[in-house]
Backbone as ProteinMPNN parsed JSONL, in Angstrom:
{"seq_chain_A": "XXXXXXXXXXXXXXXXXXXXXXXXXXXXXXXXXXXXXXXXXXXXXXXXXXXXXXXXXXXXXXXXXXXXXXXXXXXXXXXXXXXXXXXXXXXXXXXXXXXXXXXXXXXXXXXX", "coords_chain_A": {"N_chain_A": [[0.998, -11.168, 48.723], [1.408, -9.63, 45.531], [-0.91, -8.676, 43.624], [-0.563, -8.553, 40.128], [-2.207, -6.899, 37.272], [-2.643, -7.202, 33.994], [-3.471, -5.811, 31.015], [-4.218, -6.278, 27.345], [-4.191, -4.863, 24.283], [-5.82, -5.319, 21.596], [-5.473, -3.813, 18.098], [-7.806, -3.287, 15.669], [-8.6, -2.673, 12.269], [-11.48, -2.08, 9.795], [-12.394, -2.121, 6.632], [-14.682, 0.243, 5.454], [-16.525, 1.232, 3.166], [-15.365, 3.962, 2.086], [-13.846, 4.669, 4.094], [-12.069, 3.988, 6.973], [-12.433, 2.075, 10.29], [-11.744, 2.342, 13.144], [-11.433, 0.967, 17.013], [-11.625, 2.75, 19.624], [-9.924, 3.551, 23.013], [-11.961, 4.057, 24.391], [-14.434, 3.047, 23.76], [-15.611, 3.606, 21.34], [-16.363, 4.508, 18.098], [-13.832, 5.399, 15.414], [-13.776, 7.191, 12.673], [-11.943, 7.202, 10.08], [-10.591, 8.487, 6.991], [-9.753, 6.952, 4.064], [-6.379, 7.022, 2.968], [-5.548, 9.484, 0.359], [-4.219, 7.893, -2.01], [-4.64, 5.205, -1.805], [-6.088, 3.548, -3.749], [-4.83, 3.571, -5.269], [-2.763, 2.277, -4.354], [-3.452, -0.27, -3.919], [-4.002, -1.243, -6.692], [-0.999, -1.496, -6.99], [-0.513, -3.354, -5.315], [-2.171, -5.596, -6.764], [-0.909, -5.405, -9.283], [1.567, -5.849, -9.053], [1.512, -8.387, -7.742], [0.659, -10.588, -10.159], [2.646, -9.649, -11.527], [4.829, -11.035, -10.531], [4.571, -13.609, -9.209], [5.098, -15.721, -8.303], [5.917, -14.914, -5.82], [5.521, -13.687, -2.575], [4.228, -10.852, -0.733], [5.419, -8.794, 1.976], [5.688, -6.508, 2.191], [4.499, -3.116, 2.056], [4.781, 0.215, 1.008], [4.257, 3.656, 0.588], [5.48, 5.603, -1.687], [5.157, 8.325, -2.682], [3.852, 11.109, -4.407], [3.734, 12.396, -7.79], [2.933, 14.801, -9.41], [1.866, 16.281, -12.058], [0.87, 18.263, -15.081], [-0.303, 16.616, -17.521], [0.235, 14.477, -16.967], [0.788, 12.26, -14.034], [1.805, 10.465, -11.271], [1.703, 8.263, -8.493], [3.982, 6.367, -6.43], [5.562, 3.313, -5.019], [6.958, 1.462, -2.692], [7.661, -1.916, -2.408], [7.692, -4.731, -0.613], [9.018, -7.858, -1.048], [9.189, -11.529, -0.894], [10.682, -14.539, -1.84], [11.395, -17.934, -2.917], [13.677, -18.241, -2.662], [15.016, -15.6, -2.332], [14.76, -12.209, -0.279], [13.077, -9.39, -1.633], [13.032, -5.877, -3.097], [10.781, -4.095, -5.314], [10.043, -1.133, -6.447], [6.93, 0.23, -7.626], [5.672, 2.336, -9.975], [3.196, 3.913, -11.043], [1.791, 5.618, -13.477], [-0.356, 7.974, -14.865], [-3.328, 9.767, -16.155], [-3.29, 12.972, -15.846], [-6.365, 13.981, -15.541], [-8.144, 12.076, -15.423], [-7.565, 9.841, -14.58], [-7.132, 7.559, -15.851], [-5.032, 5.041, -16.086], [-1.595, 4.711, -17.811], [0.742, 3.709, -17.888], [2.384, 1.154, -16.197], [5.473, 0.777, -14.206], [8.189, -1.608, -13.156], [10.912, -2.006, -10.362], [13.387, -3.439, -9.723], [15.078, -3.475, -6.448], [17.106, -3.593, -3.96], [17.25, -3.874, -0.421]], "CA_chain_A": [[1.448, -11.164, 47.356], [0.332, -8.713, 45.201], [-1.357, -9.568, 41.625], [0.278, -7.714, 38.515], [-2.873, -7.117, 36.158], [-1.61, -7.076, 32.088], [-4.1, -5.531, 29.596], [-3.965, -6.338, 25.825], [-4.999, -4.417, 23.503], [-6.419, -5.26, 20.179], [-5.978, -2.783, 17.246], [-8.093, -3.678, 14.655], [-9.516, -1.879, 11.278], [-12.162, -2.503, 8.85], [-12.743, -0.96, 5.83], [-15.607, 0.212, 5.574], [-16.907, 2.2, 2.232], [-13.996, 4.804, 1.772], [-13.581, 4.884, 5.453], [-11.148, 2.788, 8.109], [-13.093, 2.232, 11.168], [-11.213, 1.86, 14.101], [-12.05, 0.958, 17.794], [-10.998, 3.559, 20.592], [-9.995, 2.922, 23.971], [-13.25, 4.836, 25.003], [-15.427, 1.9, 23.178], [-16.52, 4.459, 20.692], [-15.648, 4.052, 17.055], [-13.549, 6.315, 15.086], [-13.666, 7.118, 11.67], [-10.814, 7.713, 9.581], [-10.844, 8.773, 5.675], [-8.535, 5.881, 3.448], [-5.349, 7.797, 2.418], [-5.839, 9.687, -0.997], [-3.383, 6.927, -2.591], [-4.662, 3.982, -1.026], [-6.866, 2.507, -4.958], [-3.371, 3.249, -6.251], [-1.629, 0.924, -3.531], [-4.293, -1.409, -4.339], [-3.621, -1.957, -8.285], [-0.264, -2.2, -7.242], [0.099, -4.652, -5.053], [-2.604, -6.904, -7.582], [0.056, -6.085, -10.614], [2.913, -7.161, -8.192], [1.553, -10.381, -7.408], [0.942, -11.014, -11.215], [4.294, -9.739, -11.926], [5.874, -11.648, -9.537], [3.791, -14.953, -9.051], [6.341, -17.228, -6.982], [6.638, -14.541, -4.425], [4.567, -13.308, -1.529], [4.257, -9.164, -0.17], [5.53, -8.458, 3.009], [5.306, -4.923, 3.136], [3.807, -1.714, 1.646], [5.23, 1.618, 1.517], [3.75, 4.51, -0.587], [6.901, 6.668, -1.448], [5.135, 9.686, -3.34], [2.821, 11.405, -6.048], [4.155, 13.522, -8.609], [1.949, 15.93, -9.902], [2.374, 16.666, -13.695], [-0.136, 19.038, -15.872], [-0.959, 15.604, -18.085], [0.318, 12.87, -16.402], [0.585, 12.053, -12.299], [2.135, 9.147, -10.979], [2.144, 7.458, -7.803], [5.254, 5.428, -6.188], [5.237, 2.5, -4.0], [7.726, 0.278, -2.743], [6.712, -3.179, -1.897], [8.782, -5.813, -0.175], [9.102, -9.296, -1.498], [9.695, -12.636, -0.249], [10.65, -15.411, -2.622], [11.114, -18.908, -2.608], [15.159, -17.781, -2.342], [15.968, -14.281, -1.529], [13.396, -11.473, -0.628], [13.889, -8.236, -2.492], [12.045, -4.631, -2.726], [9.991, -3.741, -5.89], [9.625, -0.15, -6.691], [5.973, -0.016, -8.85], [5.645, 3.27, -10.928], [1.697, 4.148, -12.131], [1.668, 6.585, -14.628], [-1.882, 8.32, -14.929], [-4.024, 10.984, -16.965], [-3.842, 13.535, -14.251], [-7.565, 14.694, -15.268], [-9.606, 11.064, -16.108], [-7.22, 9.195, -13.724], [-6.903, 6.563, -16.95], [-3.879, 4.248, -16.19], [-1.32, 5.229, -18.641], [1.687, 2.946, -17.667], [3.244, 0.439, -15.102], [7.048, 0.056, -14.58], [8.409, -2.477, -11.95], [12.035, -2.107, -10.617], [13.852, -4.377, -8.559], [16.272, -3.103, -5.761], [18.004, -4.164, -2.756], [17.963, -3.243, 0.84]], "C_chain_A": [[0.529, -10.234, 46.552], [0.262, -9.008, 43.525], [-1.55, -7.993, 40.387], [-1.542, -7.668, 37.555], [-2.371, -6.79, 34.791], [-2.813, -6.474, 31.54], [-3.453, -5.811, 28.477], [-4.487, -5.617, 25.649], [-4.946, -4.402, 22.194], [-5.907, -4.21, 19.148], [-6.708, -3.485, 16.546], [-8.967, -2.637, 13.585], [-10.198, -2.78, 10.418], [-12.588, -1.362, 8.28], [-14.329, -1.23, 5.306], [-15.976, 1.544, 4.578], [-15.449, 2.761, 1.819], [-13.419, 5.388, 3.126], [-12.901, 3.596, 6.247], [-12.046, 2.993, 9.718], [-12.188, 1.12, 12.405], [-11.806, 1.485, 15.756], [-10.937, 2.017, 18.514], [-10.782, 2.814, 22.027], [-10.924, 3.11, 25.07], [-14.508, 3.754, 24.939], [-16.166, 2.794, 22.024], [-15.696, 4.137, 19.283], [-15.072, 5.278, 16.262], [-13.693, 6.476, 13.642], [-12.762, 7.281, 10.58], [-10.69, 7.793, 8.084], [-9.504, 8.059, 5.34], [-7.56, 7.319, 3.157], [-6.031, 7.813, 0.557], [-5.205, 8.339, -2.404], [-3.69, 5.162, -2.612], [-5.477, 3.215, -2.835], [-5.251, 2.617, -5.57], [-2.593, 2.304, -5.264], [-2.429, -0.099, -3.802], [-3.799, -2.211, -5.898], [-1.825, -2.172, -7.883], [0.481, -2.97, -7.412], [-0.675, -6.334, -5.994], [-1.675, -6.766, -8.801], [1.234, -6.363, -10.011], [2.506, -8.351, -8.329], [1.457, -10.865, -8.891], [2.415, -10.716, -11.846], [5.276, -10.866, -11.418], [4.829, -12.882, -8.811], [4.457, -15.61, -7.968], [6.346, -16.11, -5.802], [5.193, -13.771, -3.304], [5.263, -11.549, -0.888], [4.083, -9.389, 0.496], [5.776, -7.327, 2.929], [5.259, -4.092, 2.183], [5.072, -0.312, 1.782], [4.878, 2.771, 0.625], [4.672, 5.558, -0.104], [6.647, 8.363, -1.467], [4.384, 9.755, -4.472], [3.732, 12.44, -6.746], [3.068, 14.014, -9.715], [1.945, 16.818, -11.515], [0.718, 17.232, -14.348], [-1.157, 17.609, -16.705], [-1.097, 14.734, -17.477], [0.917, 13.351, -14.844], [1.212, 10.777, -12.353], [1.874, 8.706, -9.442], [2.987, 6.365, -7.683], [5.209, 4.751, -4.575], [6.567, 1.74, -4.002], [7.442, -1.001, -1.507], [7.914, -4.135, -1.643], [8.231, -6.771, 0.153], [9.518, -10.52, -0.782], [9.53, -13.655, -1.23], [10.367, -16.59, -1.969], [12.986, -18.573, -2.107], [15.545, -17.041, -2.097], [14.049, -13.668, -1.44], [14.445, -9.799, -1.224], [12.802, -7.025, -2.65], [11.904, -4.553, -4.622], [9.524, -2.294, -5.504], [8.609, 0.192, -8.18], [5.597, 1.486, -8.788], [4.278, 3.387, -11.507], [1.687, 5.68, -12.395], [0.088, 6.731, -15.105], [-2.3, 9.781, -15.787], [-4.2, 11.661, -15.611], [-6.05, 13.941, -13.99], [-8.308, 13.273, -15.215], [-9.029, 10.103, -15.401], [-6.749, 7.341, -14.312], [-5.968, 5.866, -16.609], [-3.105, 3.96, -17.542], [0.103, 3.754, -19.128], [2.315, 2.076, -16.113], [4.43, 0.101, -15.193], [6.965, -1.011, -12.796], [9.896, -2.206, -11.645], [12.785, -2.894, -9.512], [15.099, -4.035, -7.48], [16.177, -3.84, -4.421], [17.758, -3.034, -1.701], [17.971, -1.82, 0.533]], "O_chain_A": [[-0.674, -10.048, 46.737], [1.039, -9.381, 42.646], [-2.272, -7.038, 40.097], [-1.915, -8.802, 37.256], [-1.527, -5.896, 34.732], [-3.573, -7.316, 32.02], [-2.231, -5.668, 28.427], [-5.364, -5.265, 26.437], [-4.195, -3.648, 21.575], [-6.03, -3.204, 19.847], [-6.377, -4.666, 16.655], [-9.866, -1.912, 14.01], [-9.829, -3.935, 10.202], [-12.953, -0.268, 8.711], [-14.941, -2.237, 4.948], [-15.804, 2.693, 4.987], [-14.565, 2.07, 1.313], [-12.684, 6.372, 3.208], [-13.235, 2.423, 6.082], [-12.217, 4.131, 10.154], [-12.04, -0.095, 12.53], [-12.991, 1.817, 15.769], [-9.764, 2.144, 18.165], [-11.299, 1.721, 22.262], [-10.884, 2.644, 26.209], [-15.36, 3.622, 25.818], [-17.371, 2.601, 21.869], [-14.583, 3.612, 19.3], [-15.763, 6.292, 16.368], [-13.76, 5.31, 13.254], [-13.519, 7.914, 9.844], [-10.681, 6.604, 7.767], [-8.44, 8.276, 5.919], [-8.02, 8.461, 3.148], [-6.574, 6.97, -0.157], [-5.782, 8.074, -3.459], [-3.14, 4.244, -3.22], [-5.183, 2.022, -2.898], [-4.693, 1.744, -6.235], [-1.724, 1.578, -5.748], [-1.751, -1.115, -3.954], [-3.392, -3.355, -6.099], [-1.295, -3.073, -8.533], [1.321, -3.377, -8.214], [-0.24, -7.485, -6.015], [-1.509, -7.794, -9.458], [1.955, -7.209, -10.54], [3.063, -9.254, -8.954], [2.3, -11.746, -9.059], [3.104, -11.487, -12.514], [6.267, -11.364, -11.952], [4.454, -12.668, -7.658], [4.058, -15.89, -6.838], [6.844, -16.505, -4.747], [4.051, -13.492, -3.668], [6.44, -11.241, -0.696], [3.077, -10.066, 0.709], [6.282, -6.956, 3.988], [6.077, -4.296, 1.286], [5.976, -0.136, 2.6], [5.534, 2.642, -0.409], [4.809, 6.148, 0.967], [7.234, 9.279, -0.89], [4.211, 8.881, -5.321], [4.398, 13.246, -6.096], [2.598, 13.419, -10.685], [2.05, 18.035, -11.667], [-0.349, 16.675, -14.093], [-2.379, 17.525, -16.579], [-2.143, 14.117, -17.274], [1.364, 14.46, -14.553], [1.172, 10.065, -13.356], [1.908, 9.912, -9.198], [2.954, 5.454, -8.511], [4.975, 5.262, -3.48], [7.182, 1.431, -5.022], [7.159, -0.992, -0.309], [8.899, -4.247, -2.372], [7.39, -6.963, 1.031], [10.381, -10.316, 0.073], [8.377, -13.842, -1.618], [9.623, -16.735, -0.999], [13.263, -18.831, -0.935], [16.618, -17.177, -1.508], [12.965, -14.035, -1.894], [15.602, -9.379, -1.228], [11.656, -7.292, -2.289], [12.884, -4.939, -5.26], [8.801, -2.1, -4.527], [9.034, 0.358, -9.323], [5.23, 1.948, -7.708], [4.194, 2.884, -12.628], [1.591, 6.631, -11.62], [-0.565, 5.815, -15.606], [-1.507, 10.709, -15.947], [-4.853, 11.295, -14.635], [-6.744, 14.078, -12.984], [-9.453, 13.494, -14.821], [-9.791, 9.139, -15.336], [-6.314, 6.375, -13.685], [-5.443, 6.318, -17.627], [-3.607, 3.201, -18.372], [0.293, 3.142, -20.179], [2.602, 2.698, -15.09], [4.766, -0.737, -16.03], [6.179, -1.078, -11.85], [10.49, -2.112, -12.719], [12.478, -2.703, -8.336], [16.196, -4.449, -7.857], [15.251, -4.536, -4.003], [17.918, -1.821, -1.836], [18.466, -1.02, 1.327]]}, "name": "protein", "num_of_chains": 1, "seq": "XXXXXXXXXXXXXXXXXXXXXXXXXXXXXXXXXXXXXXXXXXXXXXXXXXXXXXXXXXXXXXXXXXXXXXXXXXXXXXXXXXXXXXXXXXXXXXXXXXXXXXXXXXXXXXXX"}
């Protein structure tokens, strides 16, 4: 009889400064620089959850920056899970392109 061996393998990250530190399958660690966007996916999944209290984020998605002389935005869409339906949240930050100021937040609620 002959014996099947399985490997798992782990991913796991930790952030670490402004860096994601991954493991390799070498045992060596890698380093990886956060995405430029990533403090803006941050504020927006903490003004989701205050927007939206009763519900819990199941999933991320950073759509896009738009690049404007004054103002910049970043666009995320975040998917919801209620207590009764789940539903997608498209959050809108509106920014001073030069001082990075937070100018405005919209929220919009779509489907599928």
């Amino acid at each position: 009889m002959k014996k099947l061996l399985v490997s798992v393998v782990v991913f796991t990250m930790l952030l670490v400064g402004n860096s994601v530190v991954t493991p390799s399958d070498a045992g060596h660690t890698i380093m990886a620089e956060k995405p430029p966007y990533a403090k803006w996916g941050k504020l927006a999944m903490q003004k989701t959850t205050k927007q939206y209290p009763n519900a819990k984020i199941i999933d991320y998605h950073h759509v896009g920056r738009d690049d404007g002389e004054k103002f910049s935005s970043e666009k995320f869409k975040l998917w919801l899970k209620g207590k009764d339906k789940e539903f997608g949240v498209i959050v809108d930050i509106q920014f001073d392109t030069k001082t990075e100021q937070v100018n405005e937040i919209t929220f919009k609620e779509v489907s599928k």
